Coordinates of C-alpha atoms and ligand atoms in Angstrom, one line a residue:
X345 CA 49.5 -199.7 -55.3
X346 CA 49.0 -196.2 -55.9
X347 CA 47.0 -197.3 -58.9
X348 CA 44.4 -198.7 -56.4
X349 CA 44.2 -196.6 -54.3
X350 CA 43.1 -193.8 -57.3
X351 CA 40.6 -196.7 -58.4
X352 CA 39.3 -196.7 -54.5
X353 CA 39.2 -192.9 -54.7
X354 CA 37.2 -192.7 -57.4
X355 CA 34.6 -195.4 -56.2
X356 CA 34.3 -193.4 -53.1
X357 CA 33.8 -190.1 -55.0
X358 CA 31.3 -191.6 -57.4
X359 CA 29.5 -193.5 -54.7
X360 CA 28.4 -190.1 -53.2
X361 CA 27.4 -188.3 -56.2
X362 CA 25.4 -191.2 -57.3
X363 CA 24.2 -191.7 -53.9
X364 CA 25.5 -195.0 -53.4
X365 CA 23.7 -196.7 -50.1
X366 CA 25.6 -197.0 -46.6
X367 CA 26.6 -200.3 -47.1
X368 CA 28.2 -199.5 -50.7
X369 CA 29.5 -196.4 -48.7
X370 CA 31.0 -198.3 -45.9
X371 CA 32.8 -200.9 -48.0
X372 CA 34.5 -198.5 -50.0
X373 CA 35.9 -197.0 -46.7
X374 CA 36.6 -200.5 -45.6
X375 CA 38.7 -200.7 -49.0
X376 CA 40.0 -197.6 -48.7
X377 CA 41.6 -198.6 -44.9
X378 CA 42.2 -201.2 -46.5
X379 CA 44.6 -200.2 -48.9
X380 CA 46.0 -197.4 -46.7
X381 CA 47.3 -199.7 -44.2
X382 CA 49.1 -202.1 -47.0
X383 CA 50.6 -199.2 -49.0
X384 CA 51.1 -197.4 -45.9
X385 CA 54.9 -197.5 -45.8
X386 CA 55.1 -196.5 -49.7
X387 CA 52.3 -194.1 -50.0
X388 CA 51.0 -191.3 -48.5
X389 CA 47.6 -191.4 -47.1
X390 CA 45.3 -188.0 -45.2
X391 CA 42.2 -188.8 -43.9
X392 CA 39.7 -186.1 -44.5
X393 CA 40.1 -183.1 -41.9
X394 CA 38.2 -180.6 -41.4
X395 CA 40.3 -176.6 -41.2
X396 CA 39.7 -176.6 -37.5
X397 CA 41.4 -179.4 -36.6
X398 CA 44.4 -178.4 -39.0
X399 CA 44.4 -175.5 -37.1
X400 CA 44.3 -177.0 -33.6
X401 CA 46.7 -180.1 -34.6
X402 CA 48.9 -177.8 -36.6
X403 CA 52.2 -176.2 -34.9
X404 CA 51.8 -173.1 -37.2
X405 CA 49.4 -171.7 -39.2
X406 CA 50.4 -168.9 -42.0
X407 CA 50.0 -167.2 -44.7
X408 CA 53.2 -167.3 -47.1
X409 CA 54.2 -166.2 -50.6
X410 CA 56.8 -168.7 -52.5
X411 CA 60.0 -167.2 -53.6
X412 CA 61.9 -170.0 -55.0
X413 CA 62.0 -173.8 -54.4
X414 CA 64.8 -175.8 -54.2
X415 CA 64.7 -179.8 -55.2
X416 CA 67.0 -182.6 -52.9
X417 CA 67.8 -185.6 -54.7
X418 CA 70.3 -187.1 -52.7
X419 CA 72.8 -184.9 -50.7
X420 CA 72.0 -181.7 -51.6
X421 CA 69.3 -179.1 -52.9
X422 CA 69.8 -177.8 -56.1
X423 CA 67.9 -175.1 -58.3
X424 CA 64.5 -176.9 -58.8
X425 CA 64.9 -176.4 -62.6
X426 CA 68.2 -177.7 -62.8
X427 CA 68.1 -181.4 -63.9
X428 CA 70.8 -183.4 -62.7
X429 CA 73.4 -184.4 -65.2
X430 CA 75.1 -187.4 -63.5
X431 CA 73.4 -190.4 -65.1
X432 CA 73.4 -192.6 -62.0
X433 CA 72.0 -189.9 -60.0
X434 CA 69.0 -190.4 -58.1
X435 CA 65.7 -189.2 -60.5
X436 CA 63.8 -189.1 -57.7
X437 CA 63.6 -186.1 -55.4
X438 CA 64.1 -186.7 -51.9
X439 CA 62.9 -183.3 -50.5
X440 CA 61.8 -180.1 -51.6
X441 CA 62.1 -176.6 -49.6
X442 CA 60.7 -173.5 -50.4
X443 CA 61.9 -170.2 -49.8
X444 CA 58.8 -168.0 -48.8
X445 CA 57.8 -164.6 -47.5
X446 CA 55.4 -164.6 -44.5
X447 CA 52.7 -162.6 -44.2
X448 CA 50.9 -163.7 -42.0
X449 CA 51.0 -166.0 -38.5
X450 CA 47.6 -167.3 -37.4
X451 CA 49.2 -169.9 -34.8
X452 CA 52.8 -170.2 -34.0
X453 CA 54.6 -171.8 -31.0
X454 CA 55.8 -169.5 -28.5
X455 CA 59.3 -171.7 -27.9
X456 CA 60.4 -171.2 -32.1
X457 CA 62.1 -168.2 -32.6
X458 CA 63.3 -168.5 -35.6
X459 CA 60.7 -166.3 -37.7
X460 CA 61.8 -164.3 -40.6
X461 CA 60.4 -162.2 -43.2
X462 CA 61.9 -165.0 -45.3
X463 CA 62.0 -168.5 -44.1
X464 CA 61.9 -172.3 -45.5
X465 CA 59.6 -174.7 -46.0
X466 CA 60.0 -178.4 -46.1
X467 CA 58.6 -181.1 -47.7
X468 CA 59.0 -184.4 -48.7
X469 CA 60.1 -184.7 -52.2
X470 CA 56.9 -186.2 -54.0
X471 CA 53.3 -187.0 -53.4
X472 CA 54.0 -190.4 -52.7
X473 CA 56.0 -189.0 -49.4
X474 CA 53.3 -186.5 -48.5
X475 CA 54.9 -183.8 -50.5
X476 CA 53.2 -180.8 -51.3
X477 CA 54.1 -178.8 -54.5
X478 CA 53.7 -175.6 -54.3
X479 CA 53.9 -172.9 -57.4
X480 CA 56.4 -169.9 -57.7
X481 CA 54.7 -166.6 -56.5
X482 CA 51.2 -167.9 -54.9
X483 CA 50.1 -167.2 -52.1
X484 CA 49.0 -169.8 -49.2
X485 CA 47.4 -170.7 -45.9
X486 CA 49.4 -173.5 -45.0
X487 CA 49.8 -175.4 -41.6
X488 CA 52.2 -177.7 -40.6
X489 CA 54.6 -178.7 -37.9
X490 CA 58.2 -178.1 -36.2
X491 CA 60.4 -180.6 -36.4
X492 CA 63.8 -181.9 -35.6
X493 CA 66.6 -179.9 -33.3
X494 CA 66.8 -177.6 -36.4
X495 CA 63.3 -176.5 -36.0
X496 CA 62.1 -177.3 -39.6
X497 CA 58.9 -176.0 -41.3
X498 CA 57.4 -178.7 -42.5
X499 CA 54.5 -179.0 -44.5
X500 CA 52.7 -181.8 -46.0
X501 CA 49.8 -183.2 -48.1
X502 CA 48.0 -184.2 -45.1
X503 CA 47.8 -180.3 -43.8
X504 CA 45.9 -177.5 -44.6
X505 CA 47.4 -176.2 -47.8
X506 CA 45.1 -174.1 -50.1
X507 CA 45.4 -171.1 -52.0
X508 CA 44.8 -167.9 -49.7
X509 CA 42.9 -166.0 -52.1
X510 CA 39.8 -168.9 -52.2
X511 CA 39.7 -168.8 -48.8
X512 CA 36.2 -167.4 -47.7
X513 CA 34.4 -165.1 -44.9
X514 CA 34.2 -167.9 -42.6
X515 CA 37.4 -169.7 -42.9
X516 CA 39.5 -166.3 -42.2
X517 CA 36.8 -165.8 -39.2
X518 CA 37.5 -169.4 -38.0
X519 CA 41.4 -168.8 -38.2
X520 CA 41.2 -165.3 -36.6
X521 CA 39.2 -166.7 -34.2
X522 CA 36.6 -169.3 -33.4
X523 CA 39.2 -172.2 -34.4
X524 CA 41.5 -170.9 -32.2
X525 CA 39.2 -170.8 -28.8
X526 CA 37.9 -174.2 -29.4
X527 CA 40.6 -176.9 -29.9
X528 CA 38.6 -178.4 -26.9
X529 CA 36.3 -179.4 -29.4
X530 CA 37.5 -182.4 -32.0
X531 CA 35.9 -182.3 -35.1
X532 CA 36.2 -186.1 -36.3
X533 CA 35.3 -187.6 -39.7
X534 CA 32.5 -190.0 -39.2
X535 CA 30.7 -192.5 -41.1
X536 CA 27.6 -193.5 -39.2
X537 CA 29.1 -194.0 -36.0
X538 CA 32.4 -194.8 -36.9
X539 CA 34.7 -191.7 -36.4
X540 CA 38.2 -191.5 -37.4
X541 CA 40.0 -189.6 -34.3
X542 CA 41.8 -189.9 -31.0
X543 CA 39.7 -192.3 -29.0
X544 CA 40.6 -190.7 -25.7
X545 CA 38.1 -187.5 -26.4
X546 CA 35.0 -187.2 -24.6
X547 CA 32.2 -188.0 -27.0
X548 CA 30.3 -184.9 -26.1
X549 CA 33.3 -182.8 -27.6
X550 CA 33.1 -184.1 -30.3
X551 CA 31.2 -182.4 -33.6
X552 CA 30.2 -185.2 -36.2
X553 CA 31.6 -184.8 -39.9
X554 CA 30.1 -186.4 -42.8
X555 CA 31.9 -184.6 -45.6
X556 CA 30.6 -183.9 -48.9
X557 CA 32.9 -184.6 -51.7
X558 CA 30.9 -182.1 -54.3
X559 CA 30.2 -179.1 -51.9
X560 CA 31.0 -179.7 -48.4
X561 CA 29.2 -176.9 -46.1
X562 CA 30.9 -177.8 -43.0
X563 CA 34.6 -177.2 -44.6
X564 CA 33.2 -174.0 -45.9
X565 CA 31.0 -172.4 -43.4
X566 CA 30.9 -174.8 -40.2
X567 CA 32.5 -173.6 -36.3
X568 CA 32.5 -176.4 -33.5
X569 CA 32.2 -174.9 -30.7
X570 CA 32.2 -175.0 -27.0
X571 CA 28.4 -175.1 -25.1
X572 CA 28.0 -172.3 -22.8
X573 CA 27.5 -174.5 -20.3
X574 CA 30.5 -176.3 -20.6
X575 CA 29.2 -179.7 -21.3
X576 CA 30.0 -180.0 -24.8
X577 CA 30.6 -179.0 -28.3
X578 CA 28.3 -178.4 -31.0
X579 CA 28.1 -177.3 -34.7
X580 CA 27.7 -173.5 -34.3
X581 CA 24.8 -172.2 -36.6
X582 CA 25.0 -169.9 -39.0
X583 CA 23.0 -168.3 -42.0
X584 CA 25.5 -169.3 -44.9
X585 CA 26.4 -172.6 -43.1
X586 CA 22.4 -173.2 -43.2
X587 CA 21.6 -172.0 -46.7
X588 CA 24.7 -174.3 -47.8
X589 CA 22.7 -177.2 -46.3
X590 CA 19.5 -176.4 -47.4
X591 CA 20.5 -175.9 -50.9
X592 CA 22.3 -179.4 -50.2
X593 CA 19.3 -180.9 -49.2
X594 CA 21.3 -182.5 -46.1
X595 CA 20.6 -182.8 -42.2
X596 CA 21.5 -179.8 -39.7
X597 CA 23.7 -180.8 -37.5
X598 CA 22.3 -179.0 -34.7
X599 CA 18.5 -180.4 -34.8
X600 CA 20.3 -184.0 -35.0
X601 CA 21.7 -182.9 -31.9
X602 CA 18.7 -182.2 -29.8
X603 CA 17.2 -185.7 -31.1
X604 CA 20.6 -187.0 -30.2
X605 CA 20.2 -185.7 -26.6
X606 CA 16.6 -186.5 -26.2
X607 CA 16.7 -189.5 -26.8
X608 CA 16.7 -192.4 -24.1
X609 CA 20.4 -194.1 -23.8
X610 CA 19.5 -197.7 -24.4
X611 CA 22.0 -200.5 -23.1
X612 CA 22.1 -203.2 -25.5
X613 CA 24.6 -205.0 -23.4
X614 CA 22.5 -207.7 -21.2
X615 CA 25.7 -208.2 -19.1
X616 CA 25.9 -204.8 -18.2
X617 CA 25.7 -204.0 -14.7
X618 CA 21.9 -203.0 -13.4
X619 CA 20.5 -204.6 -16.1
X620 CA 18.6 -207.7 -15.1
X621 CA 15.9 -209.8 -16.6
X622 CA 13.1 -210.3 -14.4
Ligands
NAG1360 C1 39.7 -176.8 -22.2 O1 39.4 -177.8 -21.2 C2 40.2 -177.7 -20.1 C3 39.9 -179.0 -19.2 O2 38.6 -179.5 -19.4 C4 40.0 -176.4 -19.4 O3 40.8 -176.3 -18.3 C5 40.3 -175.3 -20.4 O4 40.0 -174.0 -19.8 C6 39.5 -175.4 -21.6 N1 40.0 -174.5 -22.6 C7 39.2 -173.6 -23.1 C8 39.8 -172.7 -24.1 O5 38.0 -173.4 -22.8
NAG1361 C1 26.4 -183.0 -51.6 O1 26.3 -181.8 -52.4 C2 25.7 -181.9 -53.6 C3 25.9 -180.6 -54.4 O2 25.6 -179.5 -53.7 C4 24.2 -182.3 -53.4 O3 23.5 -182.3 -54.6 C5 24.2 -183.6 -52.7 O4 22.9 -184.0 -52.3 C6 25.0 -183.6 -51.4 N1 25.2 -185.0 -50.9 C7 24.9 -185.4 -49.7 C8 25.2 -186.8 -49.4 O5 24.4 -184.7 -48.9

């Protein structure tokens, strides 16, 4: 199963960089959902998310060094570099935690109290189970949530987990503040008009995401933000985010929204109410 899904990856990636039409584009998502929703009790599966939603959906947000990590294979963690010796013991690891030094909180819940200059992370114990494997000594921005009565740390594939030091100008803007003071706004992954999110947001909150697998400008440089007005939420410009598109050759997000707004709502359904022949 996993197998597939790698093949389905790859078809997706390729498709792009080979500028594959929308309907190649939108099978290959159709496979890909596809395959996520067979394999979705054996697998793990992320859709595409954009930092600011990590932020907003996140429970924390930090930055944190790892100090050691510790391997469960079935009752209890052990050294991660300690092999078990029992032959019929479980090979496969059940959960990992890490030991890590924090240095930073960007979001954190005001109920948990249990911070620490050292605290633990947890994990499940392989990719297949959303793990995340971190490495000795680096440093992260990682997101996750709180869990159980024990208040766990846990982190997974599916959150924001990336190396601090690549993170740029406008991502450590976004998490000290423009993420932060617009989790009004939903930033959804959408192909055409089909947008993977909560179905309960108001449409006009809602900032479009097309990403791009080779160099996506909207992951790097890109703010949706509230309207002045109130109304909405938009792509916020800005001269890198712009320069990343130009140099990308793709749309901006903010002219397609003045077309978008312009133009006349047309009712396709003839049953709707109003609508009458003549
Ligand atoms: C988000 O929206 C709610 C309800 O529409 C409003 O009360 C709240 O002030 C908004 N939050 C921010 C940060 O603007
Ligand atoms: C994605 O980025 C690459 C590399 O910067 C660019 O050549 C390509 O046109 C972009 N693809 C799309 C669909 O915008």
């Amino acid at each position: 199963m996993l197998f597939i899904r790698n093949i389905t990856l790859d078809l997706i990636l390729q498709g792009s960089s080979f500028k594959m039409n929308r309907i190649g584009e939108l099978l290959s998502l159709l496979i890909l959902l596809l395959v996520s929703i067979v394999e979705e009790v054996q697998a793990c599966t992320c859709f595409p998310t954009h930092p600011q939603q990590q932020y907003c959906k996140a429970d924390f947000v930090i930055v944190a060094t790892v100090k050691r990590e510790e391997v469960r294979y079935s009752k209890s963690f052990i050294k991660s570099d300690v092999i078990p010796e029992d032959p019929n013991f479980m090979r496969f690891p059940i959960e990992r935690k890490f030991k890590v030094r924090i240095h930073r909180k960007f979001k954190l819940p005001k109920t948990f109290i249990g911070w620490n200059k050292n605290n633990f992370l947890y994990t499940g114990g392989s990719g297949a189970s959303c793990g995340v494997m971190l490495k000795n000594r680096v440093t992260y921005l990682l997101s996750g949530q709180i869990s159980g009565p024990d208040q766990q740390l846990r982190i997974s594939m599916c959150g924001w987990v990336q190396e601090y030091k690549t993170l740029n100008y406008h991502q450590k803007k976004g998490l000290n503040y423009y993420y932060k003071h617009n989790c009004n706004c939903s930033v959804q992954w959408c192909t055409y008009d089909f947008c993977n999110g909560p179905r309960d947001v108001d449409p006009s909150f809602v900032c479009k995401w097309e990403p791009n697998w080779t160099n996506d400008c909207y992951t790097k440089h890109g703010f949706c933000t509230q309207k002045h007005d109130g109304t909405g939420c938009h792509w916020k410009k800005n001269r890198k985010f712009k320069n990343c598109l130009v140099s990308n050759n793709e749309k901006f997000p903010w002219r397609q929204n003045r077309e978008r707004e312009i133009a006349p709502q047309i009712e396709t359904n003839e049953h709707s109410p109003g609508f009458e022949w003549p």
